[in-house]
Coordinates of C-alpha atoms and ligand atoms in Angstrom, one line a residue:
M9 CA 42.8 -0.4 45.3
E10 CA 39.6 -0.1 43.1
K11 CA 39.0 2.1 41.0
L12 CA 36.9 4.9 41.4
L13 CA 33.7 4.4 38.4
E14 CA 34.2 0.4 40.3
L15 CA 33.3 1.9 43.5
L16 CA 30.4 4.3 42.6
S17 CA 29.1 1.0 39.9
E18 CA 28.5 0.3 42.6
E19 CA 26.5 2.0 44.9
L20 CA 24.3 2.8 42.2
K21 CA 24.0 -1.3 41.3
Q22 CA 21.8 -1.2 44.7
A23 CA 20.2 1.4 44.3
F24 CA 18.5 -0.2 41.3
E25 CA 19.0 -3.2 43.1
D26 CA 16.9 -1.5 45.9
A27 CA 14.7 0.1 43.1
G28 CA 13.0 -2.4 42.6
Y29 CA 15.3 -3.1 38.9
D30 CA 18.0 -5.6 37.4
K31 CA 21.7 -4.2 39.2
N32 CA 23.4 -4.5 36.1
L33 CA 22.0 -1.3 34.9
G34 CA 24.1 0.5 37.3
K35 CA 27.1 1.5 36.1
A36 CA 28.4 4.5 36.3
T37 CA 31.0 6.9 34.2
I38 CA 32.6 9.2 33.6
S39 CA 30.3 12.4 32.4
N40 CA 30.2 14.0 28.6
R41 CA 28.4 17.1 29.9
P42 CA 31.1 18.0 32.9
D43 CA 29.4 21.2 32.5
L44 CA 25.8 19.2 34.0
C45 CA 28.0 16.7 36.8
E46 CA 31.0 14.7 37.5
F47 CA 29.8 11.0 36.2
Q48 CA 26.6 9.4 35.1
C49 CA 24.4 6.8 34.9
N50 CA 22.6 5.6 31.8
G51 CA 21.0 2.5 33.5
A52 CA 17.5 4.1 33.3
M53 CA 17.2 4.1 29.5
A54 CA 18.3 0.3 28.8
G55 CA 16.2 -0.2 32.3
A56 CA 13.2 0.9 30.4
K57 CA 13.7 -1.1 27.2
Q58 CA 13.1 -4.4 28.6
L59 CA 10.4 -3.0 31.0
K60 CA 9.3 -1.0 28.9
T61 CA 8.1 1.8 30.6
A62 CA 9.6 6.0 30.6
P63 CA 13.5 5.7 31.3
L64 CA 12.8 9.0 33.5
L65 CA 10.4 7.3 35.8
I66 CA 12.7 4.6 36.7
A67 CA 15.9 7.4 36.9
Q68 CA 14.2 9.9 39.5
K69 CA 12.7 6.2 41.7
V70 CA 17.2 5.5 41.8
A71 CA 17.6 8.6 42.8
E72 CA 16.0 8.9 45.5
I73 CA 17.6 6.5 46.3
L74 CA 20.9 7.7 45.7
T75 CA 20.4 11.6 46.9
K76 CA 20.9 9.1 50.5
N77 CA 24.0 8.0 49.8
P78 CA 27.0 9.8 51.4
I79 CA 29.2 8.9 48.2
F80 CA 27.8 11.5 45.6
S81 CA 27.0 15.4 46.4
E82 CA 24.4 15.2 43.9
V83 CA 22.2 13.2 42.2
V84 CA 19.5 14.6 39.4
A85 CA 17.1 12.4 37.6
V86 CA 17.0 14.3 34.3
A87 CA 15.0 13.6 30.6
P88 CA 14.5 11.8 29.0
G89 CA 16.3 9.7 32.1
F90 CA 20.0 10.1 32.9
L91 CA 21.2 10.1 35.9
N92 CA 23.8 13.6 36.7
L93 CA 25.8 12.8 39.4
K94 CA 28.6 15.3 41.3
L95 CA 31.1 13.8 43.8
D96 CA 31.2 14.4 47.4
E97 CA 33.6 15.9 47.8
G98 CA 34.7 14.3 51.4
H99 CA 35.0 10.7 49.8
L100 CA 36.9 11.9 47.2
K101 CA 39.0 13.8 48.8
A102 CA 39.1 10.0 50.8
Y103 CA 39.7 8.4 48.0
L104 CA 42.9 10.1 47.2
E105 CA 44.5 9.4 50.2
Q106 CA 44.2 5.8 49.8
M107 CA 46.3 6.3 46.4
T108 CA 49.4 8.6 48.6
K109 CA 49.4 5.7 50.9
E110 CA 49.2 3.0 48.6
D111 CA 52.1 0.9 46.8
K112 CA 52.2 2.4 43.2
F113 CA 48.6 5.3 44.5
G114 CA 46.7 2.1 44.5
V115 CA 47.3 0.2 41.0
K116 CA 46.8 -3.1 41.5
E117 CA 48.5 -5.9 41.1
P118 CA 47.7 -8.4 37.9
K119 CA 45.8 -11.4 39.1
Q120 CA 47.5 -13.3 36.5
K121 CA 51.3 -12.1 36.6
K122 CA 52.4 -12.4 33.2
T123 CA 55.4 -12.6 31.1
I124 CA 55.9 -10.3 28.3
M125 CA 58.3 -10.1 25.9
I126 CA 58.7 -6.8 23.7
D127 CA 60.4 -7.3 20.9
Y128 CA 61.4 -3.4 19.9
G129 CA 64.3 -1.5 18.6
G130 CA 65.2 -3.9 15.8
P131 CA 68.1 -2.0 14.3
N132 CA 70.7 -3.3 12.0
V133 CA 74.1 -3.9 12.2
A134 CA 76.5 -1.8 10.7
K135 CA 73.4 0.7 9.2
P136 CA 73.5 3.9 11.5
L137 CA 70.2 4.3 12.9
H138 CA 67.6 6.3 11.4
I139 CA 63.9 8.1 12.4
G140 CA 62.5 4.8 11.2
H141 CA 64.2 3.4 13.9
L142 CA 62.9 6.3 16.1
R143 CA 59.3 5.3 17.2
S144 CA 60.1 1.8 17.3
A145 CA 62.9 2.7 20.1
I146 CA 60.2 4.9 21.5
I147 CA 56.7 3.3 21.3
G148 CA 58.2 -0.2 23.1
E149 CA 60.3 1.7 25.3
S150 CA 57.1 3.0 27.1
I151 CA 54.9 -0.2 26.3
K152 CA 58.1 -2.2 28.2
R153 CA 57.6 0.9 31.4
I154 CA 53.5 0.4 31.4
A155 CA 53.2 -2.9 31.4
R156 CA 56.0 -3.3 34.4
Y157 CA 54.1 -0.6 36.7
Q158 CA 51.0 -3.0 35.2
G159 CA 53.4 -5.8 37.8
H160 CA 53.9 -8.4 34.7
Q161 CA 58.0 -9.6 34.2
V162 CA 58.9 -7.7 31.0
I163 CA 61.7 -8.8 28.7
G164 CA 62.6 -6.2 26.4
D165 CA 64.7 -7.7 23.2
V166 CA 66.4 -5.3 20.6
H167 CA 66.2 -8.4 17.9
L168 CA 69.3 -7.0 15.6
G169 CA 69.8 -7.1 12.7
D170 CA 72.7 -9.0 12.3
W171 CA 72.3 -12.1 9.8
G172 CA 72.2 -12.1 6.1
Q173 CA 72.6 -10.1 3.3
P174 CA 73.9 -7.3 4.5
M175 CA 76.9 -8.9 6.7
G176 CA 77.6 -9.9 3.2
L177 CA 77.7 -7.1 0.9
V178 CA 79.7 -5.1 4.0
I179 CA 82.7 -8.7 4.2
N180 CA 82.8 -8.0 0.5
E181 CA 83.6 -4.1 0.2
L182 CA 85.7 -4.5 3.1
K183 CA 87.6 -7.6 1.4
L184 CA 87.5 -5.0 -1.7
R185 CA 89.0 -2.0 0.3
K186 CA 91.2 -4.1 2.2
P187 CA 92.3 -7.1 0.5
D188 CA 95.3 -7.5 2.5
L189 CA 92.9 -7.9 5.8
I190 CA 94.3 -11.3 7.3
Y191 CA 89.9 -12.2 7.8
F192 CA 90.8 -12.9 3.7
D193 CA 93.9 -15.7 3.6
D194 CA 92.4 -18.9 3.6
T195 CA 95.7 -20.4 5.0
Y196 CA 95.6 -17.8 8.0
Q197 CA 95.7 -20.2 10.8
G198 CA 96.1 -18.0 14.5
E199 CA 94.5 -16.0 16.6
Y200 CA 92.3 -13.7 14.7
P201 CA 93.8 -9.4 16.9
Q202 CA 91.8 -7.9 19.3
D203 CA 91.4 -4.7 17.9
A204 CA 88.2 -4.2 14.8
P205 CA 90.0 -4.1 11.4
F206 CA 87.7 -0.5 11.1
S207 CA 86.1 2.6 12.8
I208 CA 81.9 2.7 13.4
T209 CA 83.0 6.0 11.0
E210 CA 84.3 4.0 8.4
L211 CA 81.5 0.9 8.4
E212 CA 78.8 3.8 8.4
D213 CA 80.4 4.8 5.3
I214 CA 81.6 1.3 4.0
Y215 CA 77.5 -0.2 4.7
P216 CA 75.5 2.6 2.0
T217 CA 78.5 2.1 -1.1
A218 CA 78.0 -1.8 -0.3
S219 CA 74.5 -1.2 -0.6
K220 CA 74.5 0.7 -3.6
K221 CA 76.6 -2.0 -5.5
S222 CA 74.6 -4.1 -5.4
K223 CA 72.5 -3.2 -7.0
E224 CA 73.8 -1.5 -10.1
D225 CA 76.8 -4.6 -10.4
S226 CA 76.4 -7.9 -10.5
E227 CA 79.4 -9.3 -10.1
F228 CA 79.1 -7.5 -6.5
K229 CA 76.3 -8.9 -6.1
E230 CA 77.2 -12.8 -6.4
K231 CA 80.5 -12.3 -4.4
A232 CA 78.7 -10.7 -1.5
M233 CA 76.4 -13.2 -1.8
E234 CA 79.1 -15.8 -1.4
A235 CA 80.5 -14.2 1.4
T236 CA 77.1 -14.3 2.8
F237 CA 77.3 -17.9 2.7
R238 CA 80.8 -18.5 3.8
L239 CA 79.1 -16.0 7.2
Q240 CA 76.6 -18.2 7.3
N241 CA 78.0 -21.6 7.3
G242 CA 81.1 -20.4 9.7
D243 CA 84.3 -19.9 7.6
R244 CA 86.6 -19.3 10.6
G245 CA 87.6 -15.7 8.7
Y246 CA 84.2 -14.5 8.4
R247 CA 83.5 -15.1 11.3
A248 CA 85.9 -13.2 12.8
L249 CA 85.5 -9.8 10.8
W250 CA 81.5 -9.9 11.7
K251 CA 82.0 -9.9 15.0
H252 CA 84.6 -7.2 14.9
I253 CA 81.2 -5.6 12.5
L254 CA 79.0 -6.7 15.5
D255 CA 80.6 -5.8 18.0
V256 CA 81.6 -1.9 16.8
S257 CA 78.3 -1.2 15.5
V258 CA 76.8 -2.8 19.0
T259 CA 78.8 0.2 20.8
D260 CA 77.8 2.6 18.9
L261 CA 74.1 1.1 19.1
K262 CA 74.1 1.5 22.7
T263 CA 76.2 4.8 23.3
I264 CA 72.8 6.5 21.1
Y265 CA 70.2 3.9 23.0
D266 CA 71.5 5.4 25.8
K267 CA 71.2 9.0 24.7
L268 CA 67.5 7.7 23.7
N269 CA 66.9 6.7 27.5
V270 CA 66.1 2.6 25.7
E271 CA 67.2 0.4 27.7
F272 CA 67.5 -3.3 26.9
D273 CA 66.8 -6.5 29.1
L274 CA 68.5 -9.1 25.7
W275 CA 70.3 -8.5 23.0
K276 CA 69.8 -11.1 21.5
G277 CA 69.8 -11.4 17.5
E278 CA 68.8 -13.0 13.9
S279 CA 72.2 -14.9 14.0
D280 CA 71.5 -15.7 17.9
V281 CA 69.8 -18.1 16.3
D282 CA 71.2 -19.4 13.4
H283 CA 71.7 -23.1 15.3
K284 CA 68.7 -23.4 15.6
L285 CA 67.2 -23.6 11.8
A286 CA 68.6 -26.9 10.3
D287 CA 66.9 -28.2 13.7
M288 CA 63.6 -26.5 13.2
V289 CA 63.7 -26.7 9.4
A290 CA 63.9 -30.7 10.1
Y291 CA 60.9 -30.2 12.2
M292 CA 58.2 -28.4 10.1
K293 CA 59.2 -30.9 7.0
E294 CA 58.9 -34.3 9.3
N295 CA 55.2 -32.9 11.1
G296 CA 54.0 -32.8 7.8
Y297 CA 53.3 -28.3 7.5
A298 CA 56.4 -28.0 5.2
R299 CA 56.0 -28.5 1.6
I300 CA 58.4 -27.4 -1.6
S301 CA 57.2 -25.5 -3.8
E302 CA 59.2 -23.7 -6.5
G303 CA 62.3 -24.7 -4.5
A304 CA 61.4 -23.3 -2.1
L305 CA 60.1 -24.6 1.1
V306 CA 56.6 -23.0 2.6
V307 CA 54.2 -23.6 5.0
D308 CA 50.7 -22.8 3.9
V309 CA 48.6 -19.9 6.0
K310 CA 46.2 -19.3 4.0
E311 CA 42.2 -19.4 5.9
E312 CA 39.6 -19.6 5.1
T313 CA 38.1 -17.0 6.1
D314 CA 40.2 -14.3 4.4
T315 CA 39.7 -11.7 2.6
K316 CA 42.8 -11.4 0.8
E317 CA 45.4 -13.1 -0.1
I318 CA 47.9 -14.5 2.3
P319 CA 50.9 -16.1 0.1
P320 CA 52.3 -19.3 1.7
C321 CA 55.0 -18.1 4.5
M322 CA 58.7 -18.9 2.9
I323 CA 60.5 -21.3 5.2
L324 CA 64.1 -21.2 2.8
K325 CA 64.4 -19.8 -0.3
S326 CA 65.3 -22.0 -3.4
D327 CA 68.7 -22.1 -3.1
G328 CA 67.8 -23.1 0.3
A329 CA 69.0 -20.0 2.4
A330 CA 67.5 -18.7 5.6
L331 CA 65.7 -15.5 5.8
Y332 CA 64.0 -13.1 7.7
N333 CA 60.7 -14.9 8.2
T334 CA 63.0 -18.2 9.0
T335 CA 65.3 -16.2 12.2
D336 CA 62.7 -15.0 13.3
L337 CA 60.6 -18.4 13.8
A338 CA 63.9 -19.6 15.4
T339 CA 63.5 -16.8 17.5
I340 CA 60.0 -17.7 18.6
M341 CA 61.4 -21.2 19.5
E342 CA 63.9 -19.7 21.1
R343 CA 61.8 -17.5 23.4
M344 CA 59.3 -20.2 24.1
E345 CA 61.7 -22.5 25.4
V346 CA 63.2 -20.1 27.3
Y347 CA 61.1 -17.8 28.4
Q348 CA 57.7 -19.8 28.6
P349 CA 55.9 -15.3 27.4
D350 CA 52.8 -15.6 27.5
T351 CA 52.4 -12.7 25.2
M352 CA 55.6 -11.6 22.9
I353 CA 55.0 -7.3 21.3
Y354 CA 56.6 -6.3 18.0
V355 CA 57.0 -3.1 17.7
V356 CA 57.9 -2.6 14.0
D357 CA 57.0 -0.6 11.2
K358 CA 53.4 -1.1 9.6
R359 CA 54.2 -1.8 6.2
Q360 CA 55.0 -5.5 8.2
D361 CA 52.2 -6.5 9.0
L362 CA 51.7 -8.7 6.3
Y363 CA 55.1 -10.6 6.8
F364 CA 54.4 -10.5 11.0
E365 CA 50.7 -12.1 10.0
Q366 CA 52.3 -15.0 8.2
V367 CA 55.0 -14.9 10.8
F368 CA 52.6 -15.4 13.2
R369 CA 49.7 -18.0 11.3
C370 CA 52.5 -19.9 10.7
A371 CA 54.5 -20.0 14.3
K372 CA 50.8 -21.5 15.3
K373 CA 50.3 -23.9 12.6
T374 CA 53.9 -25.0 13.1
K375 CA 52.8 -24.9 17.1
L376 CA 56.2 -23.6 17.6
I377 CA 53.7 -21.6 20.3
G378 CA 51.7 -23.0 23.2
E379 CA 47.7 -22.4 22.7
N380 CA 47.6 -19.7 25.0
T381 CA 50.8 -17.4 24.1
T382 CA 49.4 -14.3 21.8
L383 CA 51.5 -12.9 19.3
K384 CA 51.5 -9.3 18.9
F385 CA 52.3 -6.8 16.1
L386 CA 51.8 -3.3 17.4
G387 CA 52.4 -1.7 13.9
F388 CA 53.4 1.9 14.1
G389 CA 53.0 4.9 11.6
T390 CA 55.6 6.6 9.4
M391 CA 57.3 10.2 11.1
N392 CA 56.6 12.7 8.5
G393 CA 57.9 15.6 7.5
K394 CA 56.1 19.2 7.7
D395 CA 55.1 19.1 3.6
G396 CA 53.1 15.2 4.8
K397 CA 55.9 13.4 3.2
P398 CA 58.8 10.8 5.5
F399 CA 61.2 13.4 7.3
K400 CA 64.2 13.6 4.8
T401 CA 67.4 15.8 6.0
R402 CA 67.2 19.4 4.0
D403 CA 68.8 18.5 1.2
G404 CA 66.5 15.2 0.6
G405 CA 68.2 12.0 2.3
V406 CA 67.6 9.9 4.6
M407 CA 67.7 11.7 8.4
R408 CA 69.8 9.8 10.7
L409 CA 69.0 9.7 14.0
E410 CA 71.9 11.9 15.6
T411 CA 71.4 14.8 13.5
L412 CA 67.5 15.4 14.5
L413 CA 68.3 14.7 18.4
K414 CA 70.7 17.0 17.8
E415 CA 68.4 19.8 16.0
T416 CA 66.6 19.2 18.9
N417 CA 68.6 19.6 21.4
E418 CA 69.7 23.1 19.9
E419 CA 66.5 24.0 19.2
M420 CA 65.1 23.6 22.8
Y421 CA 69.0 25.1 23.9
R422 CA 68.2 27.8 22.3
K423 CA 64.4 28.8 23.6
I424 CA 66.3 27.5 27.3
T425 CA 68.1 29.9 27.6
T426 CA 65.7 33.5 25.9
N427 CA 63.6 32.4 28.8
R428 CA 66.0 32.3 31.9
A429 CA 69.7 33.0 32.4
M430 CA 71.4 29.9 33.0
E431 CA 74.6 28.6 32.9
E432 CA 76.7 27.2 29.8
E433 CA 76.6 23.3 31.9
E434 CA 73.0 23.7 32.9
A435 CA 71.4 24.9 29.8
V436 CA 72.5 22.6 27.3
Q437 CA 72.1 19.1 30.2
T438 CA 68.8 20.8 30.7
A439 CA 68.5 21.5 26.9
K440 CA 68.9 17.5 26.7
I441 CA 66.5 16.5 29.2
V442 CA 63.8 18.7 27.4
A443 CA 64.5 17.9 24.6
L444 CA 63.9 14.2 24.7
A445 CA 60.7 15.0 26.1
A446 CA 60.2 17.4 23.4
I447 CA 60.4 14.6 21.0
K448 CA 59.6 11.2 23.2
Y449 CA 56.4 13.2 23.9
G450 CA 55.1 14.3 19.9
D451 CA 55.5 10.6 19.1
L452 CA 54.3 8.8 22.0
S453 CA 50.5 11.3 21.7
N454 CA 49.9 10.0 19.1
Q455 CA 48.2 6.8 18.5
A456 CA 51.2 3.9 17.6
A457 CA 49.1 3.6 14.8
K458 CA 49.1 6.7 12.4
D459 CA 51.2 8.9 10.7
Y460 CA 52.2 12.3 12.4
I461 CA 54.2 15.2 11.4
F462 CA 57.7 15.8 13.1
D463 CA 56.5 19.4 14.0
I464 CA 60.1 21.0 16.0
D465 CA 58.6 24.0 16.7
R466 CA 55.5 22.7 18.0
F467 CA 57.1 19.8 19.4
T468 CA 59.8 21.9 21.2
S469 CA 56.5 24.4 22.4
F470 CA 56.4 25.4 26.0
E471 CA 52.6 25.8 25.2
G472 CA 49.8 23.1 24.1
D473 CA 50.2 19.6 24.6
T474 CA 53.9 19.0 24.2
G475 CA 56.4 16.5 26.3
P476 CA 57.6 20.8 27.3
Y477 CA 54.6 21.8 28.8
L478 CA 54.4 19.8 31.0
L479 CA 58.5 19.3 32.2
Y480 CA 57.4 23.2 32.7
T481 CA 54.9 22.4 35.2
I482 CA 56.4 19.2 36.8
V483 CA 59.1 22.3 37.3
R484 CA 56.4 25.1 38.3
I485 CA 54.8 22.3 41.4
K486 CA 59.0 21.5 43.0
S487 CA 59.7 25.2 42.4
I488 CA 56.0 26.0 44.7
L489 CA 57.2 23.6 47.1
N490 CA 60.6 24.5 47.4
K491 CA 59.5 27.6 48.4
Y492 CA 57.0 26.3 50.9
V493 CA 60.1 23.9 52.8
E494 CA 62.5 27.7 52.7
Q495 CA 59.3 29.7 54.1
G496 CA 59.1 26.5 57.2
G497 CA 57.0 23.7 56.1
N498 CA 57.8 20.4 56.1
L499 CA 56.5 18.1 53.7
D500 CA 56.2 15.4 55.2
N501 CA 53.7 16.8 58.1
V502 CA 51.1 17.8 54.6
S503 CA 48.3 16.6 54.0
L504 CA 45.1 16.9 52.1
K505 CA 41.7 18.7 52.7
E506 CA 38.2 18.4 50.8
A507 CA 38.0 20.8 47.7
G508 CA 37.0 24.3 47.7
S509 CA 36.4 25.1 44.9
A510 CA 36.0 23.7 41.6
S511 CA 39.2 24.0 40.2
E512 CA 40.8 22.5 43.0
K513 CA 38.2 19.3 43.2
N514 CA 38.4 19.1 38.4
L515 CA 42.5 19.0 39.7
M516 CA 41.7 15.8 42.2
L517 CA 39.1 13.8 39.7
E518 CA 41.9 13.7 37.1
I519 CA 44.0 12.4 39.3
S520 CA 41.7 10.0 40.9
K521 CA 41.0 8.7 37.5
F522 CA 44.8 6.6 37.5
N523 CA 44.5 3.9 37.8
S524 CA 42.1 2.9 35.4
M525 CA 43.6 4.9 33.2
I526 CA 47.2 2.4 33.4
E527 CA 45.1 -0.6 33.1
T528 CA 43.5 0.6 30.2
A529 CA 46.9 1.5 28.4
Y530 CA 48.2 -1.1 29.8
E531 CA 45.2 -3.7 28.4
E532 CA 45.2 -1.5 25.0
T533 CA 49.2 -1.2 24.6
A534 CA 48.5 2.3 24.3
P535 CA 50.7 4.3 25.7
H536 CA 48.6 7.9 24.4
K537 CA 46.2 7.4 27.5
V538 CA 48.7 8.4 29.6
C539 CA 50.1 11.2 26.6
A540 CA 45.7 11.9 27.5
F541 CA 46.3 12.2 31.3
L542 CA 49.1 13.4 31.7
Y543 CA 47.5 17.0 30.1
D544 CA 44.8 17.2 31.8
M545 CA 46.5 16.7 34.0
A546 CA 48.4 19.4 33.4
N547 CA 45.8 21.4 32.3
A548 CA 43.8 21.3 35.9
F549 CA 46.9 21.9 38.3
N550 CA 47.8 24.6 35.9
T551 CA 44.2 26.8 36.2
F552 CA 44.0 25.6 39.9
Y553 CA 47.1 27.4 39.9
H554 CA 46.3 30.6 37.9
D555 CA 43.6 30.9 41.3
T556 CA 44.8 29.5 44.2
K557 CA 46.8 32.2 46.3
I558 CA 49.2 28.4 47.5
L559 CA 52.9 30.5 49.8
S560 CA 50.9 33.9 50.3
E561 CA 47.4 32.2 51.8
E562 CA 47.6 33.0 55.4
D563 CA 45.7 30.0 56.9
K564 CA 48.6 27.3 57.6
D565 CA 45.9 23.7 57.3
K566 CA 44.9 24.9 54.1
Q567 CA 48.3 25.9 52.9
A568 CA 48.8 22.7 53.9
G569 CA 46.8 21.3 52.0
Y570 CA 47.2 22.3 48.4
I571 CA 50.4 21.5 49.2
A572 CA 49.2 18.0 49.5
L573 CA 47.8 18.5 47.2
L574 CA 50.6 19.3 44.2
L575 CA 53.3 16.6 45.7
L576 CA 50.6 13.8 44.4
T577 CA 49.9 15.8 41.5
K578 CA 53.5 16.2 41.4
N579 CA 54.3 12.5 41.6
L580 CA 51.4 10.5 39.3
L581 CA 52.9 13.5 37.0
E582 CA 56.7 12.1 37.2
T583 CA 55.8 8.7 37.4
C584 CA 53.7 9.4 34.3
I585 CA 56.6 11.0 31.8
D586 CA 58.7 8.3 33.6
L587 CA 56.0 5.6 31.7
L588 CA 56.9 7.5 28.8
G589 CA 60.9 7.6 28.8
F590 CA 61.8 10.9 30.1
S591 CA 62.9 12.7 33.3
A592 CA 62.0 16.9 34.7
P593 CA 64.9 18.7 35.2
D594 CA 64.9 20.9 38.0
R595 CA 65.2 24.6 36.6
M596 CA 63.9 25.2 32.8
Ligands
LIG3 N1 65.6 -5.4 11.6 C1 64.5 -5.0 11.8 C2 64.0 -3.6 10.7 O1 64.8 -2.5 10.2 C3 63.6 -5.3 12.1 C4 63.1 -6.1 13.3 C5 61.6 -5.6 13.9 N2 61.6 -7.3 14.7 C6 61.9 -8.0 14.2 N3 61.6 -9.4 14.8 N4 61.7 -9.0 12.7 O2 62.6 -3.3 9.5

């Protein structure tokens, strides 16, 4: 269905035209003086410039016509030339009724259904997930859900870091620790064992050790590079061992993403395009896109309009080795072949923005993507601690994602159990649900590109602009609805009524913004717009709740109207938190 602002703009256009002015001046916006009106139109100001007359005169003439229009309950022309508007209660009710009836509350299917690939998560195999990866997972998941809700075909790809140097480091360290493993026996011809010769705990210890050694010990580093080379060139034993590393790591990753309510459609990684690298490199050479520079193969990507230096995109190092760029470009090539996406969105730390600029330009220049394919980098800022520096553990180390989750769960559990008595099991489960909301909302309510401070006390608070506050609001509504049913009410038999108070109307007006909010959140890849909408709606509901007696209302018809409004509010709130990737408990 049409967005409310568009419907109102239609009426305004007609009025401007009828008054003898350019109809394009008729545009409704949300009022920036909510104390005076709900909507406004500034068209008379622009019209006055064109016609060199007084804006107030135009506004008055248009107002005279609009006053007769039943869609507005109040139209006032005010100096210097604004039109202040209030929506008629009956029309507002009808609009919400339509939202209730329609699929997705009236969000229209897109004119053109797009295929969108979202590259997010980006964990590195064999390395524990740290909080840097948290943002990518949270933001990417939400963007995926919003785009899907808008009606597009969306494919989420985790794009594992599972190739290259880190793998060589792990293999080399394993070789030192367990030299007798069959994988290192070059003469071995048989099948390799099914089970991995290490556990996830061991694996997580191996990588940091190896990484540290490679920085201090040049012989170790050289051996690790050799191991990488052998792996990438198909050494049987190394490949088999690597497969174990991958399996053990991915199993562990899946459990964590599961806890985060993050789900990928594709578990592809850098290694999956290894077989394409040679062809891609040949293609770039043959078509004259790539040139040799100091032994390395590069593609120039600078443009005349650049204001800063954009270095060439390196395709192969001077020793012939592939890099992060190479696998990313080959992945673009493969995605185009298999999925023909219209858009690829990369949700990655904003410090990689120059890198992606190079890769995107290179993909465009070498025609790996079509003319109409969009590559979009959604760079996110850093999650900082209260001291404003990147988030650390108490002893100054890198915070593991699991530790963060555990600590937030505990804090939430403490708050919930001090709030009310609850069975142990339910309290634990509820704490998990609410903690996830605390973390995700804390992250998503900021504009993605900005740094933000992870403040566990604030994020887990039941008051203010927080996840728990929203969940608390939903739980409150659920409880009223349950009591209504217990009192013999039937939720299928309720229907909306015209607003009878300012707070009721305000809640209805908030609700009416839903479909334009979704559109903006999608177009601007901006989950924080969903958050702002949720917070406004929750506030509007709580104000309404405080000055309305709902369950004790004696006029049953009026009461049924309230309940219908509550149902719609709850359904919208739940839809929105689902778009952010979390859910609400039944009680808290
Ligand atoms: N694994 C990378 C990292 O930890 C992120 C991957 C981002 N995606 C991509 N296509 N490069 O930094």
